[in-house]
MMTF fields as JSON, N, C-alpha, C and O atoms, coordinates in Angstrom:
{
  "mmtfVersion": "1.0.0",
  "mmtfProducer": "UNKNOWN",
  "numBonds": 439,
  "numAtoms": 440,
  "numGroups": 110,
  "numChains": 1,
  "numModels": 1,
  "chainsPerModel": [1],
  "groupsPerChain": [110],
  "chainIdList": ["A"],
  "bondAtomList": [4, 2, 8, 6, 12, 10, 16, 14, 20, 18, 24, 22, 28, 26, 32, 30, 36, 34, 40, 38, 44, 42, 48, 46, 52, 50, 56, 54, 60, 58, 64, 62, 68, 66, 72, 70, 76, 74, 80, 78, 84, 82, 88, 86, 92, 90, 96, 94, 100, 98, 104, 102, 108, 106, 112, 110, 116, 114, 120, 118, 124, 122, 128, 126, 132, 130, 136, 134, 140, 138, 144, 142, 148, 146, 152, 150, 156, 154, 160, 158, 164, 162, 168, 166, 172, 170, 176, 174, 180, 178, 184, 182, 188, 186, 192, 190, 196, 194, 200, 198, 204, 202, 208, 206, 212, 210, 216, 214, 220, 218, 224, 222, 228, 226, 232, 230, 236, 234, 240, 238, 244, 242, 248, 246, 252, 250, 256, 254, 260, 258, 264, 262, 268, 266, 272, 270, 276, 274, 280, 278, 284, 282, 288, 286, 292, 290, 296, 294, 300, 298, 304, 302, 308, 306, 312, 310, 316, 314, 320, 318, 324, 322, 328, 326, 332, 330, 336, 334, 340, 338, 344, 342, 348, 346, 352, 350, 356, 354, 360, 358, 364, 362, 368, 366, 372, 370, 376, 374, 380, 378, 384, 382, 388, 386, 392, 390, 396, 394, 400, 398, 404, 402, 408, 406, 412, 410, 416, 414, 420, 418, 424, 422, 428, 426, 432, 430, 436, 434],
  "bondOrderList": [1, 1, 1, 1, 1, 1, 1, 1, 1, 1, 1, 1, 1, 1, 1, 1, 1, 1, 1, 1, 1, 1, 1, 1, 1, 1, 1, 1, 1, 1, 1, 1, 1, 1, 1, 1, 1, 1, 1, 1, 1, 1, 1, 1, 1, 1, 1, 1, 1, 1, 1, 1, 1, 1, 1, 1, 1, 1, 1, 1, 1, 1, 1, 1, 1, 1, 1, 1, 1, 1, 1, 1, 1, 1, 1, 1, 1, 1, 1, 1, 1, 1, 1, 1, 1, 1, 1, 1, 1, 1, 1, 1, 1, 1, 1, 1, 1, 1, 1, 1, 1, 1, 1, 1, 1, 1, 1, 1, 1],
  "groupList": [{"groupName": "MET", "atomNameList": ["N", "CA", "C", "O"], "elementList": ["N", "C", "C", "O"], "formalChargeList": [0, 0, 0, 0], "bondAtomList": [1, 0, 2, 1, 3, 2], "bondOrderList": [1, 1, 2], "singleLetterCode": "M", "chemCompType": "L-PEPTIDE LINKING"}, {"groupName": "ALA", "atomNameList": ["N", "CA", "C", "O"], "elementList": ["N", "C", "C", "O"], "formalChargeList": [0, 0, 0, 0], "bondAtomList": [1, 0, 2, 1, 3, 2], "bondOrderList": [1, 1, 2], "singleLetterCode": "A", "chemCompType": "L-PEPTIDE LINKING"}, {"groupName": "ASP", "atomNameList": ["N", "CA", "C", "O"], "elementList": ["N", "C", "C", "O"], "formalChargeList": [0, 0, 0, 0], "bondAtomList": [1, 0, 2, 1, 3, 2], "bondOrderList": [1, 1, 2], "singleLetterCode": "D", "chemCompType": "L-PEPTIDE LINKING"}, {"groupName": "THR", "atomNameList": ["N", "CA", "C", "O"], "elementList": ["N", "C", "C", "O"], "formalChargeList": [0, 0, 0, 0], "bondAtomList": [1, 0, 2, 1, 3, 2], "bondOrderList": [1, 1, 2], "singleLetterCode": "T", "chemCompType": "L-PEPTIDE LINKING"}, {"groupName": "PRO", "atomNameList": ["N", "CA", "C", "O"], "elementList": ["N", "C", "C", "O"], "formalChargeList": [0, 0, 0, 0], "bondAtomList": [1, 0, 2, 1, 3, 2], "bondOrderList": [1, 1, 2], "singleLetterCode": "P", "chemCompType": "L-PEPTIDE LINKING"}, {"groupName": "GLU", "atomNameList": ["N", "CA", "C", "O"], "elementList": ["N", "C", "C", "O"], "formalChargeList": [0, 0, 0, 0], "bondAtomList": [1, 0, 2, 1, 3, 2], "bondOrderList": [1, 1, 2], "singleLetterCode": "E", "chemCompType": "L-PEPTIDE LINKING"}, {"groupName": "LEU", "atomNameList": ["N", "CA", "C", "O"], "elementList": ["N", "C", "C", "O"], "formalChargeList": [0, 0, 0, 0], "bondAtomList": [1, 0, 2, 1, 3, 2], "bondOrderList": [1, 1, 2], "singleLetterCode": "L", "chemCompType": "L-PEPTIDE LINKING"}, {"groupName": "ARG", "atomNameList": ["N", "CA", "C", "O"], "elementList": ["N", "C", "C", "O"], "formalChargeList": [0, 0, 0, 0], "bondAtomList": [1, 0, 2, 1, 3, 2], "bondOrderList": [1, 1, 2], "singleLetterCode": "R", "chemCompType": "L-PEPTIDE LINKING"}, {"groupName": "ILE", "atomNameList": ["N", "CA", "C", "O"], "elementList": ["N", "C", "C", "O"], "formalChargeList": [0, 0, 0, 0], "bondAtomList": [1, 0, 2, 1, 3, 2], "bondOrderList": [1, 1, 2], "singleLetterCode": "I", "chemCompType": "L-PEPTIDE LINKING"}, {"groupName": "HIS", "atomNameList": ["N", "CA", "C", "O"], "elementList": ["N", "C", "C", "O"], "formalChargeList": [0, 0, 0, 0], "bondAtomList": [1, 0, 2, 1, 3, 2], "bondOrderList": [1, 1, 2], "singleLetterCode": "H", "chemCompType": "L-PEPTIDE LINKING"}, {"groupName": "VAL", "atomNameList": ["N", "CA", "C", "O"], "elementList": ["N", "C", "C", "O"], "formalChargeList": [0, 0, 0, 0], "bondAtomList": [1, 0, 2, 1, 3, 2], "bondOrderList": [1, 1, 2], "singleLetterCode": "V", "chemCompType": "L-PEPTIDE LINKING"}, {"groupName": "SER", "atomNameList": ["N", "CA", "C", "O"], "elementList": ["N", "C", "C", "O"], "formalChargeList": [0, 0, 0, 0], "bondAtomList": [1, 0, 2, 1, 3, 2], "bondOrderList": [1, 1, 2], "singleLetterCode": "S", "chemCompType": "L-PEPTIDE LINKING"}, {"groupName": "LYS", "atomNameList": ["N", "CA", "C", "O"], "elementList": ["N", "C", "C", "O"], "formalChargeList": [0, 0, 0, 0], "bondAtomList": [1, 0, 2, 1, 3, 2], "bondOrderList": [1, 1, 2], "singleLetterCode": "K", "chemCompType": "L-PEPTIDE LINKING"}, {"groupName": "GLY", "atomNameList": ["N", "CA", "C", "O"], "elementList": ["N", "C", "C", "O"], "formalChargeList": [0, 0, 0, 0], "bondAtomList": [1, 0, 2, 1, 3, 2], "bondOrderList": [1, 1, 2], "singleLetterCode": "G", "chemCompType": "PEPTIDE LINKING"}, {"groupName": "PHE", "atomNameList": ["N", "CA", "C", "O"], "elementList": ["N", "C", "C", "O"], "formalChargeList": [0, 0, 0, 0], "bondAtomList": [1, 0, 2, 1, 3, 2], "bondOrderList": [1, 1, 2], "singleLetterCode": "F", "chemCompType": "L-PEPTIDE LINKING"}, {"groupName": "TYR", "atomNameList": ["N", "CA", "C", "O"], "elementList": ["N", "C", "C", "O"], "formalChargeList": [0, 0, 0, 0], "bondAtomList": [1, 0, 2, 1, 3, 2], "bondOrderList": [1, 1, 2], "singleLetterCode": "Y", "chemCompType": "L-PEPTIDE LINKING"}, {"groupName": "TRP", "atomNameList": ["N", "CA", "C", "O"], "elementList": ["N", "C", "C", "O"], "formalChargeList": [0, 0, 0, 0], "bondAtomList": [1, 0, 2, 1, 3, 2], "bondOrderList": [1, 1, 2], "singleLetterCode": "W", "chemCompType": "L-PEPTIDE LINKING"}, {"groupName": "ASN", "atomNameList": ["N", "CA", "C", "O"], "elementList": ["N", "C", "C", "O"], "formalChargeList": [0, 0, 0, 0], "bondAtomList": [1, 0, 2, 1, 3, 2], "bondOrderList": [1, 1, 2], "singleLetterCode": "N", "chemCompType": "L-PEPTIDE LINKING"}],
  "groupTypeList": [0, 1, 2, 3, 2, 4, 2, 5, 6, 5, 7, 7, 8, 1, 7, 3, 7, 1, 5, 6, 1, 9, 3, 10, 2, 1, 8, 1, 2, 7, 10, 11, 4, 12, 7, 10, 1, 5, 7, 3, 0, 1, 2, 10, 12, 11, 7, 1, 13, 9, 14, 10, 1, 11, 10, 13, 2, 1, 6, 13, 0, 3, 4, 12, 4, 10, 5, 15, 1, 2, 3, 4, 2, 13, 10, 16, 5, 5, 2, 7, 4, 17, 6, 1, 4, 10, 6, 8, 13, 10, 13, 1, 1, 6, 10, 10, 13, 1, 1, 10, 10, 6, 16, 7, 7, 7, 7, 7, 7, 4],
  "groupIdList": [1, 2, 3, 4, 5, 6, 7, 8, 9, 10, 11, 12, 13, 14, 15, 16, 17, 18, 19, 20, 21, 22, 23, 24, 25, 26, 27, 28, 29, 30, 31, 32, 33, 34, 35, 36, 37, 38, 39, 40, 41, 42, 43, 44, 45, 46, 47, 48, 49, 50, 51, 52, 53, 54, 55, 56, 57, 58, 59, 60, 61, 62, 63, 64, 65, 66, 67, 68, 69, 70, 71, 72, 73, 74, 75, 76, 77, 78, 79, 80, 81, 82, 83, 84, 85, 86, 87, 88, 89, 90, 91, 92, 93, 94, 95, 96, 97, 98, 99, 100, 101, 102, 103, 104, 105, 106, 107, 108, 109, 110],
  "secStructList": [7, 4, 4, 4, 7, 2, 2, 2, 2, 2, 2, 2, 2, 2, 2, 2, 2, 2, 2, 2, 2, 2, 2, 2, 2, 2, 2, 2, 2, 2, 2, 7, 2, 2, 2, 2, 2, 2, 2, 2, 2, 2, 2, 2, 2, 2, 2, 2, 2, 2, 2, 2, 2, 2, 2, 2, 2, 2, 2, 6, 7, 7, 7, 7, 7, 7, 7, 6, 6, 1, 7, 4, 4, 4, 6, 6, 1, 1, 7, 7, 7, 7, 7, 2, 2, 2, 2, 2, 2, 2, 2, 2, 2, 2, 2, 2, 2, 2, 2, 2, 2, 2, 2, 2, 2, 2, 2, 2, 7, 7],
  "xCoordList": [0.803, 0.0, 0.849, 0.373, 2.081, 2.959, 2.519, 2.797, 1.835, 1.41, 0.323, 0.217, -0.476, -1.579, -1.293, -2.151, -0.109, 0.247, 0.349, 1.161, -0.425, -0.423, 0.942, 1.343, 1.647, 2.964, 3.958, 4.737, 3.932, 4.822, 4.485, 5.384, 3.211, 2.789, 3.245, 3.7, 3.125, 3.57, 5.078, 5.545, 5.843, 7.299, 7.646, 8.539, 6.949, 7.192, 6.849, 7.583, 5.736, 5.33, 6.371, 6.752, 6.824, 7.838, 9.129, 9.745, 9.559, 10.78, 10.618, 11.531, 9.451, 9.199, 9.179, 9.705, 8.574, 8.561, 9.986, 10.332, 10.799, 12.183, 12.964, 13.719, 12.795, 13.475, 12.992, 13.79, 11.691, 11.129, 11.636, 11.972, 11.69, 12.198, 13.658, 14.067, 14.441, 15.854, 15.969, 16.797, 15.148, 15.174, 14.775, 15.413, 13.729, 13.28, 14.354, 14.594, 15.001, 16.086, 17.247, 17.833, 17.577, 18.672, 18.327, 19.182, 17.091, 16.667, 16.681, 17.154, 16.164, 16.149, 17.56, 17.811, 18.478, 19.869, 20.492, 21.259, 20.165, 20.757, 20.285, 21.056, 19.04, 18.503, 18.505, 18.003, 19.064, 19.086, 20.005, 21.047, 19.618, 20.437, 21.879, 22.802, 22.072, 23.432, 24.277, 25.421, 23.726, 24.467, 24.712, 25.784, 23.709, 23.886, 25.01, 25.844, 25.027, 26.085, 27.45, 28.43, 27.525, 28.797, 29.301, 30.485, 28.4, 28.811, 29.227, 30.19, 28.501, 28.841, 30.202, 31.007, 30.474, 31.772, 32.909, 33.977, 32.681, 33.707, 33.974, 35.122, 32.917, 33.072, 33.82, 34.697, 33.474, 34.148, 35.625, 36.484, 35.924, 37.332, 38.102, 39.248, 37.477, 38.136, 38.411, 39.505, 37.397, 37.577, 38.619, 39.413, 38.628, 39.62, 41.022, 41.965, 41.158, 42.466, 42.961, 44.138, 42.05, 42.43, 42.792, 43.731, 42.046, 42.324, 43.69, 44.484, 43.956, 45.245, 46.39, 47.433, 46.189, 47.233, 47.468, 48.612, 46.386, 46.564, 47.234, 48.049, 46.896, 47.56, 49.028, 49.896, 49.305, 50.698, 51.48, 52.638, 50.849, 51.513, 51.776, 52.837, 50.8, 50.964, 52.083, 52.766, 52.27, 53.32, 54.649, 55.648, 54.655, 55.895, 56.203, 57.353, 55.188, 55.392, 54.766, 53.702, 55.429, 54.852, 54.322, 55.002, 53.116, 52.568, 53.348, 53.79, 53.504, 54.221, 53.217, 52.518, 53.122, 52.176, 52.553, 53.722, 51.583, 51.811, 51.01, 49.832, 51.631, 50.924, 50.458, 51.013, 49.448, 48.897, 49.888, 49.772, 50.839, 51.811, 52.878, 53.61, 52.981, 53.992, 53.688, 52.532, 54.75, 54.575, 54.399, 54.936, 53.665, 53.463, 54.766, 54.874, 55.751, 57.02, 57.812, 58.644, 57.569, 58.349, 57.776, 58.339, 56.666, 56.035, 56.916, 57.011, 57.561, 58.37, 59.856, 60.604, 60.296, 61.7, 62.635, 63.636, 62.311, 63.236, 63.076, 64.052, 61.867, 61.627, 60.638, 59.425, 61.146, 60.257, 59.762, 60.552, 58.46, 57.937, 58.365, 58.529, 58.538, 58.871, 57.561, 56.883, 57.215, 55.947, 56.059, 55.059, 57.228, 57.409, 56.487, 55.856, 56.37, 55.471, 54.006, 53.262, 53.612, 52.23, 52.001, 50.997, 52.926, 52.782, 52.834, 52.102, 53.682, 53.747, 52.429, 51.925, 51.874, 50.597, 49.469, 48.652, 49.409, 48.368, 48.542, 47.562, 49.761, 50.012, 49.622, 49.024, 49.961, 49.602, 48.088, 47.557, 47.391, 45.926, 45.327, 44.362, 45.884, 45.381, 45.621, 44.751, 46.78, 47.091, 46.165, 45.628, 45.979, 45.083, 43.662, 42.971, 43.21, 41.863, 41.671, 40.645, 42.64, 42.557, 42.557, 41.832, 43.358, 43.405, 42.06, 41.602, 41.429, 40.128, 39.079, 38.267, 39.092, 38.119, 38.32, 37.35, 39.54, 39.807, 39.422, 38.862, 39.718, 39.385, 37.872, 37.399, 37.113, 35.64, 35.082, 34.14, 35.647, 35.163, 35.404, 34.55, 36.535, 36.842, 35.926, 35.573, 35.542, 34.654, 33.242, 32.53, 32.802, 31.436, 31.252, 30.137, 32.287, 32.166, 31.907, 32.543, 30.983, 30.696, 31.707, 31.587],
  "yCoordList": [-1.193, 0.0, 1.261, 2.341, 1.119, 2.283, 3.261, 4.455, 2.773, 3.655, 4.626, 5.721, 4.251, 5.114, 5.844, 6.573, 5.664, 6.356, 7.854, 8.245, 8.692, 10.135, 10.781, 11.669, 10.364, 10.949, 10.626, 11.488, 9.396, 9.0, 9.774, 10.221, 9.933, 10.69, 12.146, 12.723, 12.736, 14.117, 14.239, 15.216, 13.266, 13.29, 13.168, 13.861, 12.295, 12.15, 13.439, 13.868, 14.051, 15.302, 16.388, 17.132, 16.475, 17.482, 17.234, 18.185, 15.966, 15.636, 15.986, 16.53, 15.668, 15.964, 17.474, 17.95, 18.234, 19.694, 20.254, 21.132, 19.748, 20.222, 19.908, 20.752, 18.716, 18.346, 19.211, 19.658, 19.448, 20.285, 21.723, 22.345, 22.25, 23.607, 23.702, 24.681, 22.677, 22.664, 22.64, 23.352, 21.83, 21.737, 23.06, 23.503, 23.69, 24.975, 26.04, 26.84, 26.06, 27.021, 26.791, 27.747, 25.543, 25.23, 25.674, 26.206, 25.463, 25.891, 27.414, 27.969, 28.092, 29.552, 30.113, 31.102, 29.498, 29.951, 29.742, 30.58, 28.635, 28.319, 29.252, 29.562, 29.706, 30.541, 32.024, 32.839, 32.385, 33.807, 34.545, 34.02, 35.757, 36.512, 36.708, 36.684, 36.902, 37.097, 35.847, 35.946, 34.681, 33.431, 33.146, 32.676, 33.434, 33.227, 34.124, 33.685, 35.384, 36.307, 35.831, 35.907, 35.342, 34.85, 33.657, 33.58, 32.723, 31.546, 31.968, 31.438, 32.92, 33.385, 34.06, 33.813, 34.908, 35.578, 34.571, 34.707, 33.578, 32.559, 31.806, 31.489, 31.52, 30.818, 31.693, 31.207, 32.979, 33.897, 34.026, 34.006, 34.157, 34.267, 33.007, 33.076, 31.863, 30.604, 30.495, 30.118, 30.833, 30.775, 31.772, 31.461, 32.974, 33.982, 33.507, 33.716, 32.871, 32.348, 31.288, 31.266, 30.396, 29.368, 29.996, 29.551, 31.036, 31.707, 32.382, 32.251, 33.104, 33.792, 32.779, 33.007, 31.672, 30.644, 30.054, 29.803, 29.827, 29.26, 30.255, 29.863, 31.547, 32.564, 32.656, 32.77, 32.608, 32.637, 31.45, 31.591, 30.266, 29.086, 29.259, 28.882, 29.834, 30.023, 31.006, 30.88, 31.991, 32.986, 32.578, 33.285, 31.443, 30.968, 31.631, 31.634, 32.194, 32.837, 31.956, 31.371, 31.871, 31.139, 32.154, 33.13, 31.933, 32.904, 32.89, 31.841, 34.046, 34.193, 34.624, 35.618, 33.904, 34.33, 35.693, 35.954, 36.539, 37.899, 38.104, 37.75, 38.661, 38.985, 40.43, 41.234, 40.747, 42.094, 43.143, 44.31, 42.76, 43.708, 44.059, 45.032, 43.286, 43.562, 44.885, 45.27, 45.552, 46.782, 46.415, 45.4, 47.209, 46.882, 46.804, 46.024, 47.602, 47.581, 46.315, 45.924, 45.662, 44.495, 43.183, 42.124, 43.232, 41.993, 41.245, 40.019, 41.954, 41.304, 41.558, 41.695, 41.624, 41.901, 40.897, 41.275, 39.619, 38.591, 38.271, 38.287, 37.985, 37.551, 38.493, 38.321, 39.462, 40.337, 39.584, 38.963, 39.637, 38.915, 39.605, 40.824, 38.804, 39.334, 39.64, 38.732, 40.904, 41.303, 41.559, 41.883, 41.426, 41.694, 40.845, 41.4, 39.524, 38.749, 39.192, 39.173, 39.583, 40.034, 41.345, 41.503, 42.272, 43.563, 43.414, 44.096, 42.54, 42.296, 41.703, 42.09, 40.771, 40.165, 41.174, 41.176, 42.035, 43.063, 44.041, 44.433, 44.433, 45.352, 44.735, 45.399, 43.465, 42.789, 42.693, 42.882, 42.404, 42.326, 43.676, 43.747, 44.752, 46.091, 46.436, 47.012, 46.093, 46.38, 45.602, 46.156, 44.328, 43.506, 44.029, 44.112, 44.385, 44.927, 46.217, 46.399, 47.114, 48.372, 48.116, 48.779, 47.166, 46.849, 46.31, 46.664, 45.466, 44.909, 46.015, 46.043, 46.92, 48.023, 48.898, 49.243, 49.254, 50.09, 49.367, 49.976, 48.091, 47.315, 47.274, 47.408, 47.09, 47.055, 48.412, 48.483, 49.481, 50.822, 51.097, 51.682, 50.691, 50.934, 50.116, 50.563, 48.922, 48.074, 48.631, 48.391, 49.363, 49.877, 51.114, 51.376, 51.867, 53.092, 52.744, 51.853, 53.449, 53.175, 53.769, 53.616],
  "zCoordList": [0.0, 0.0, 0.0, 0.351, -0.388, -0.417, -1.498, -1.397, -2.53, -3.618, -3.177, -3.73, -2.206, -1.788, -0.486, 0.011, 0.073, 1.298, 1.008, 0.169, 1.654, 1.376, 1.629, 0.878, 2.65, 2.929, 1.813, 1.406, 1.323, 0.22, -1.049, -1.763, -1.329, -2.514, -2.415, -3.402, -1.235, -1.059, -1.258, -1.845, -0.78, -0.978, -2.459, -2.947, -3.171, -4.623, -5.36, -6.251, -4.985, -5.631, -5.357, -6.261, -4.115, -3.766, -4.532, -5.015, -4.655, -5.395, -6.882, -7.504, -7.437, -8.848, -9.083, -10.09, -8.16, -8.289, -8.253, -9.043, -7.345, -7.242, -8.511, -8.995, -9.052, -10.305, -11.455, -12.28, -11.511, -12.575, -12.46, -13.467, -11.234, -11.04, -11.467, -12.092, -11.126, -11.543, -13.07, -13.64, -13.729, -15.193, -15.836, -16.791, -15.32, -15.868, -15.678, -16.582, -14.518, -14.289, -15.249, -15.757, -15.496, -16.425, -17.836, -18.544, -18.251, -19.59, -19.689, -20.681, -18.663, -18.672, -18.716, -19.405, -17.996, -18.009, -19.381, -19.857, -20.005, -21.306, -22.413, -23.321, -22.361, -23.444, -23.1, -23.874, -21.949, -21.604, -22.58, -22.972, -22.969, -23.938, -23.48, -24.294, -22.177, -21.677, -21.907, -22.35, -21.613, -21.799, -23.28, -23.662, -24.107, -25.545, -26.068, -26.859, -25.62, -26.045, -25.558, -26.3, -24.323, -23.801, -24.602, -24.931, -24.915, -25.707, -27.115, -27.668, -27.689, -29.037, -29.045, -29.943, -28.059, -27.999, -27.794, -28.391, -26.964, -26.754, -28.057, -28.369, -28.815, -30.088, -31.097, -31.811, -31.155, -32.093, -31.736, -32.618, -30.44, -30.028, -30.383, -30.827, -30.189, -30.511, -32.006, -32.425, -32.803, -34.265, -34.737, -35.625, -34.152, -34.53, -34.174, -34.937, -33.022, -32.635, -33.594, -33.955, -34.014, -34.985, -36.328, -36.988, -36.739, -38.007, -37.969, -38.9, -36.885, -36.758, -36.751, -37.364, -36.058, -36.031, -37.417, -37.796, -38.183, -39.518, -40.459, -41.294, -40.333, -41.159, -40.774, -41.639, -39.47, -39.024, -39.546, -39.939, -39.552, -40.103, -41.592, -42.091, -42.305, -43.751, -44.061, -45.078, -43.177, -43.402, -42.774, -42.904, -42.099, -41.49, -40.166, -39.727, -39.52, -38.216, -37.146, -37.348, -36.028, -34.906, -33.91, -33.596, -33.411, -32.459, -31.153, -30.684, -30.59, -29.335, -28.278, -28.476, -27.153, -26.123, -25.569, -25.288, -25.417, -24.948, -23.672, -23.609, -22.682, -21.46, -21.536, -22.285, -20.765, -20.807, -20.338, -20.713, -19.543, -19.026, -20.058, -19.875, -21.137, -22.157, -22.861, -23.041, -23.245, -24.013, -25.478, -25.921, -26.236, -27.648, -28.435, -29.382, -28.051, -28.783, -28.516, -29.336, -27.379, -27.02, -27.512, -27.236, -28.238, -28.679, -29.673, -29.605, -30.591, -31.625, -31.402, -32.37, -30.16, -29.882, -30.529, -31.137, -30.401, -30.855, -32.336, -33.085, -32.752, -34.123, -34.802, -34.682, -35.498, -36.255, -37.478, -38.189, -37.727, -38.887, -40.181, -40.234, -41.206, -42.512, -43.233, -43.714, -43.303, -43.907, -45.402, -46.043, -45.962, -47.388, -48.259, -49.159, -48.046, -48.891, -48.771, -49.752, -47.583, -47.393, -48.138, -48.832, -47.993, -48.668, -50.184, -50.9, -50.669, -52.113, -52.6, -53.654, -51.842, -52.221, -52.235, -53.157, -51.227, -51.179, -52.33, -52.964, -52.602, -53.717, -55.048, -55.895, -55.234, -56.484, -56.622, -57.717, -55.541, -55.595, -55.94, -56.7, -55.393, -55.724, -57.188, -57.842, -57.697, -59.104, -60.026, -60.986, -59.739, -60.573, -60.484, -61.5, -59.283, -59.125, -59.897, -60.552, -59.831, -60.57, -62.069, -62.812, -62.516, -63.948, -64.424, -65.511, -63.633, -64.006, -64.075, -65.0, -63.107, -63.108, -64.338, -65.012, -64.634, -65.815, -67.104, -68.016, -67.178, -68.377, -68.582, -69.71, -67.509, -67.623, -68.027, -68.817, -67.499, -67.861, -69.338, -70.004, -69.85, -71.271, -72.182, -73.274, -71.736, -72.553, -72.589, -73.564, -71.574, -71.51, -72.38, -72.83, -72.627, -73.424, -74.899, -75.462, -75.491, -76.924, -77.862, -79.077]
}
């Protein structure tokens, strides 16, 4: 007769209410705008870190951990990156882009 014992039923109801309240609180915390923004920012920072690392690998640079106390001038004290290939690539892209724009303008004129 444990199923019909009023005290046992009240304990089960109280336990179920507590579990339900915990579940509702967890759902509310998960979908709160603040938590969504925090998770999104963490994801963006992680992706940006992976992107920067892959670009550094492509350019032959290894990332150096920097502490907040470091001065901006001291970040590249030992190994200054060689930016010449990057600058040459950007310059070449600008020249090609300008050439394409000029070529299209000349083709449009009657």
